[in-house]
Coordinates of C-alpha atoms in Angstrom, one line a residue:
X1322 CA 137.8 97.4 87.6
X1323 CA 137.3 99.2 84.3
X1324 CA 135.7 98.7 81.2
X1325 CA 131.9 97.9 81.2
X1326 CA 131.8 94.7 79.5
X1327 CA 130.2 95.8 76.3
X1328 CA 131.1 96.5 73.0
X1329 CA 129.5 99.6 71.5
X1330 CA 128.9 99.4 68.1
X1331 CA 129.8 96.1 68.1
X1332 CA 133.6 97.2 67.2
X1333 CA 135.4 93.7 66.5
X1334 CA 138.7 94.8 67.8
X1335 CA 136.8 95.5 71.6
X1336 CA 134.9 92.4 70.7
X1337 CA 138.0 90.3 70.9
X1338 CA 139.7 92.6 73.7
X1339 CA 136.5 91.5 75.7
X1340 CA 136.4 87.9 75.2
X1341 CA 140.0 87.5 75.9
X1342 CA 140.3 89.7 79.3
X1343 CA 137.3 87.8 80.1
X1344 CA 139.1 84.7 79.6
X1345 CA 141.8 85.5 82.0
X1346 CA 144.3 86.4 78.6
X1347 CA 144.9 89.8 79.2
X1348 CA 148.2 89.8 77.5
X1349 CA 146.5 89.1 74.4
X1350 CA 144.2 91.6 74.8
X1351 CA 146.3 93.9 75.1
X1352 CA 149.0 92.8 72.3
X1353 CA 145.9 93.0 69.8
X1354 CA 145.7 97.1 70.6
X1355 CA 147.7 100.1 68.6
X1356 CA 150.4 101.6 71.2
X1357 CA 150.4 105.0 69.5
X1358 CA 146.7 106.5 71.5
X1359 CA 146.7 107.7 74.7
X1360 CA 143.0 105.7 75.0
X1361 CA 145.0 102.4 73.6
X1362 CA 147.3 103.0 76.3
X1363 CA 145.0 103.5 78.9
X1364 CA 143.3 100.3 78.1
X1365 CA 146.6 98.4 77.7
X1366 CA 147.4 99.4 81.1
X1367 CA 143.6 98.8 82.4
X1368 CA 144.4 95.3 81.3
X1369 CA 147.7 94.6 83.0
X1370 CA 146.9 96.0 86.1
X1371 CA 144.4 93.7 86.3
X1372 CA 146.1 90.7 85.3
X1373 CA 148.5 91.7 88.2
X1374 CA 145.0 91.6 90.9
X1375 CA 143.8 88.2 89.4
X1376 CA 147.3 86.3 88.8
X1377 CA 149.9 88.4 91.5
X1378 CA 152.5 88.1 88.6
X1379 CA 153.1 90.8 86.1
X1380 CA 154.0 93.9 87.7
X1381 CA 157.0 95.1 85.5
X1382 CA 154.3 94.8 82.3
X1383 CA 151.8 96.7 83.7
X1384 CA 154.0 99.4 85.8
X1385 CA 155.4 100.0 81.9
X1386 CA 151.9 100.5 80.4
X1387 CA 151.3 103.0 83.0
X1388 CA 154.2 104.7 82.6
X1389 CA 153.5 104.9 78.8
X1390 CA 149.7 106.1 79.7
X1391 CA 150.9 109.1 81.7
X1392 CA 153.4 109.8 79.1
X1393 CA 150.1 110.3 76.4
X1394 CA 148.0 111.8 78.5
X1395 CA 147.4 115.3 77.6
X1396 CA 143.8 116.2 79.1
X1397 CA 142.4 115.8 82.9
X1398 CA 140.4 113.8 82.0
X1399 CA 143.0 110.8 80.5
X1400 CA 145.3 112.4 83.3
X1401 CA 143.1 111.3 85.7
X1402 CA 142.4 108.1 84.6
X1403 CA 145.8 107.2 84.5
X1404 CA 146.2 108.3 88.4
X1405 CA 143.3 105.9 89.2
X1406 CA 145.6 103.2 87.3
X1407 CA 148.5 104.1 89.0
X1408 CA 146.6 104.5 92.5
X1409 CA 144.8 100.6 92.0
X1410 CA 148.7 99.1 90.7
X1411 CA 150.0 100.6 94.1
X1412 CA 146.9 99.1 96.1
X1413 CA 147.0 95.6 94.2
X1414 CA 150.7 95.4 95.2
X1415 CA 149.9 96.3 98.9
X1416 CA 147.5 93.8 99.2
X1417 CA 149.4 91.2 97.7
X1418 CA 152.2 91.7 100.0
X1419 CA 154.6 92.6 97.1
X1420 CA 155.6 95.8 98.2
X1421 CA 153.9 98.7 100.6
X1422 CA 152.6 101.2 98.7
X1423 CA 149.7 102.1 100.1
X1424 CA 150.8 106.0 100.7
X1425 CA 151.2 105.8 96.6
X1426 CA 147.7 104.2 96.1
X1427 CA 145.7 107.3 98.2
X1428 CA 147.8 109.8 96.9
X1429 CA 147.4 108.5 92.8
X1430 CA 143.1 108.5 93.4
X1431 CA 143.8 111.8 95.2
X1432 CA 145.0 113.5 92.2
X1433 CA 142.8 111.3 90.3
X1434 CA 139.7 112.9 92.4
X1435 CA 141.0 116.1 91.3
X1436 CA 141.2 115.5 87.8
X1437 CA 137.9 114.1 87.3
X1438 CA 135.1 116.2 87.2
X1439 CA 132.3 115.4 89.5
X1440 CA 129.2 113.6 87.2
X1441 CA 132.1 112.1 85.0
X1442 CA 131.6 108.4 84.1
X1443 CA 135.5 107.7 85.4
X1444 CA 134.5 109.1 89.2
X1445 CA 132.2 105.9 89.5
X1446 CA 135.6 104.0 89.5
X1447 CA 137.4 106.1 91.1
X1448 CA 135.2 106.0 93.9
X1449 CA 134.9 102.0 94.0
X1450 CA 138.4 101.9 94.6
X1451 CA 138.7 104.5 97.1
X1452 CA 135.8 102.3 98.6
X1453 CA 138.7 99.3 98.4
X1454 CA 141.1 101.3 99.9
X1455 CA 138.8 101.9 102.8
X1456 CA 137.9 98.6 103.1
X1457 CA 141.5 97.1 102.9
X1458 CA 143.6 99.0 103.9
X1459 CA 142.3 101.5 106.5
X1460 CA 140.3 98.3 108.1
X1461 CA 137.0 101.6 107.3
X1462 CA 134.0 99.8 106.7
X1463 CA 131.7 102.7 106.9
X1464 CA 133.8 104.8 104.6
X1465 CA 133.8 101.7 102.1
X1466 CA 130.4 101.6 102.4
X1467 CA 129.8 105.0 101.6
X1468 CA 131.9 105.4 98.9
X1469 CA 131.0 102.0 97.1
X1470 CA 127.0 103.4 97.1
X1471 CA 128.3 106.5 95.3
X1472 CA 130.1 104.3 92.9
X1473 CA 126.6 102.1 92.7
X1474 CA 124.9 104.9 91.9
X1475 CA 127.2 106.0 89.4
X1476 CA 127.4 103.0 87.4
X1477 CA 124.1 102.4 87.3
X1478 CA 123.4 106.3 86.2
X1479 CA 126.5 105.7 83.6
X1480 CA 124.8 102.1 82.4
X1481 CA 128.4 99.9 83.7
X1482 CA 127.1 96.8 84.7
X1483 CA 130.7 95.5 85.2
X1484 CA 131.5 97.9 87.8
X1485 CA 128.1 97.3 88.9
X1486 CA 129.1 94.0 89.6
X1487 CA 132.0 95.1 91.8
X1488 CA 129.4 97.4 94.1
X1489 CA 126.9 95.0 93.9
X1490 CA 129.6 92.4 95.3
X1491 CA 131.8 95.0 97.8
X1492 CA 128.6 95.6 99.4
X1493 CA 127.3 92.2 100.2
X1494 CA 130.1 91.3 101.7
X1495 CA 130.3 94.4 104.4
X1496 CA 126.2 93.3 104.9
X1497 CA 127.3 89.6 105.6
X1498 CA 130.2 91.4 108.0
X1499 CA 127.6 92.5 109.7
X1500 CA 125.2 89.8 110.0
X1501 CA 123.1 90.7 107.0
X1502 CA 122.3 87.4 105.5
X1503 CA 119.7 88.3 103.6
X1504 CA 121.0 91.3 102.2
X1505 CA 124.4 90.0 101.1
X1506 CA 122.9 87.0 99.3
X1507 CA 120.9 89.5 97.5
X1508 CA 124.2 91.4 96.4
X1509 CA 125.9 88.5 95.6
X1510 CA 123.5 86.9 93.7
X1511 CA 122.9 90.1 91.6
X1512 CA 127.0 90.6 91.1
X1513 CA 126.9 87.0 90.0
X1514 CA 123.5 87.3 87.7
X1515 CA 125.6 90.3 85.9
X1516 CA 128.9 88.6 85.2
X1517 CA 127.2 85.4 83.9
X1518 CA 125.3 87.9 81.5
X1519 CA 128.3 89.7 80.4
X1520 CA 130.3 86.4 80.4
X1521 CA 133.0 87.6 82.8
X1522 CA 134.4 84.0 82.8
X1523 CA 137.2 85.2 85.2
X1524 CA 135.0 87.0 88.2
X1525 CA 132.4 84.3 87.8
X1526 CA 134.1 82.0 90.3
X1527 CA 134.9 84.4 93.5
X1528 CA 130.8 85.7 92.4
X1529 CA 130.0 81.9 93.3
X1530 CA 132.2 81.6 95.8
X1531 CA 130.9 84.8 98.0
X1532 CA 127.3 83.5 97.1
X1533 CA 127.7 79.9 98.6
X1534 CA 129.0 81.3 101.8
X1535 CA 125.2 82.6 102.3
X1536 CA 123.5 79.5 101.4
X1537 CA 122.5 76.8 103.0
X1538 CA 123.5 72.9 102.0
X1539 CA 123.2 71.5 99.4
X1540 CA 123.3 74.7 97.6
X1541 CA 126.6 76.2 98.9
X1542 CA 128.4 73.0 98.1
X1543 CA 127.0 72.8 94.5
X1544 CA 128.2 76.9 94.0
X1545 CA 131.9 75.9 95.6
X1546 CA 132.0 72.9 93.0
X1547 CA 130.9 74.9 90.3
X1548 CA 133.8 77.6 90.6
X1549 CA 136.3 75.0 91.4
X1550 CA 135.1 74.2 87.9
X1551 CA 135.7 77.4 86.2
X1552 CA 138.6 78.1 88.3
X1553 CA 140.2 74.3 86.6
X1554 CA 139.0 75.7 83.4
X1555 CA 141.0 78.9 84.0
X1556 CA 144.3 77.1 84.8
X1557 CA 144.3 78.7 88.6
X1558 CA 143.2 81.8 87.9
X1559 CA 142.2 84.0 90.2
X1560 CA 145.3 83.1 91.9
X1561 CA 144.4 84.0 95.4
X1562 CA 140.7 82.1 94.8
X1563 CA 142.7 78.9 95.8
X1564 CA 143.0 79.7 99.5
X1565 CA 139.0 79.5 99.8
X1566 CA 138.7 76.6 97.1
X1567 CA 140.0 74.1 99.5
X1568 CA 137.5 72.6 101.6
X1569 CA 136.9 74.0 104.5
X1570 CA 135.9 77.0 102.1
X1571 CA 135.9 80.3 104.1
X1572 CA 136.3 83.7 103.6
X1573 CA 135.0 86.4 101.3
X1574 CA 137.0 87.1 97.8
X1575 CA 139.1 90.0 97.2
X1576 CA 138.2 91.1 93.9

């Protein structure tokens, strides 16, 4: 993920770009920003790679933003930012079984590592999703782990509660892998505390989701209802949330 949720400043146009990407309607989001910045293009592409995660439709859209991105960049820093882009397109497509391109998606955050200085506020997200990579992809749990508490404490240093949301949530479900009951429902409660606060309409129901599949009845039924709720409300987005909607619910989220 990127973007913290916020709005410094209260800008209106990042006001409205906030409530809509929140809403699942990152099109609009990103129609309502200039094309002409390398920043707006960044966060155009930000955008559309993450309708592609949430809806698995989109691709062309979003592999276009990027392009235009890289094309604007001129410093390391928006250079790497863009590599981090391409590297989490490449990984969303692998694990959506459109195409293979996990080689792309290590070798992207690679350059993307080596582009953004150390103590940067991008690294934090760069290293969640080298965290997802080693969860994913290379089946490395204890890699993932490491590199999603570097990402934690990045965030939290950087003030992201959005990405926080993502460790919060990537943790707790490598503790419940591993029999941590106590300490996942703890990380998915607080992942789902944070995107209720920010009003991250979109990740609430996959947040409810991971946190029923700790609890105990009545209480994990009532979470499962709930995002079956939001995910109505949504029109079926995330798309891959309706696999673990349908009772038996089982399984962590992906996102």
């Amino acid at each position: 993920m990127s973007g913290n949720g916020t709005t410094p400043g209260d800008d209106p146009l990042q006001t409205a770009v906030w409530r809509l990407r929140s809403r699942a309607c990152w099109a609009d989001a990103a129609a309502l920003l200039p094309s002409a910045t390398a920043d707006a293009a960044l966060q155009r592409t930000v955008l559309l790679v993450e309708r592609c995660l949430y809806t698995e439709s989109g691709w062309q859209e979003a592999e276009d933003a990027l392009r235009t991105a890289e094309a604007l960049a001129h410093s390391d820093e928006e250079r790497g930012a863009a590599a981090c882009e391409r590297g989490y397109l490449a990984y969303s497509a692998t694990l959506h079984g459109v195409r293979d391109r996990a080689d792309e998606a290590r070798a992207a955050l690679g350059r993307a590592a080596a582009l953004i200085a150390p103590g940067a506020p991008g690294r934090a997200l760069l290293d969640f999703r080298r965290g997802l990579i080693a969860e994913n992809l290379t089946r490395s749990p204890q890699a993932a782990r490491a590199a999603y508490r570097r990402a934690h404490a990045a965030a939290t240093a950087h003030a992201d509660p959005l990405l926080l949301s993502f460790t919060w949530r990537h943790l707790a479900g490598l503790a419940l892998r591993d029999g941590e009951l106590a300490e996942a429902r703890h990380g998915f409660a607080e992942s789902l505390r944070i995107r209720e606060e920010l009003g991250y309409l979109v990740g609430t129901a996959p947040a409810l989701v991971s946190l029923a599949d700790t609890e105990t009845e009545p209480e994990a039924s009532r979470l499962r209802e709930e995002a079956r709720r939001l995910f109505r409300l949504l029109g079926g987005v995330p798309t891959w949330l309706a696999r673990q909607l349908t009772p038996p619910a089982a399984g962590a989220a992906t996102a």
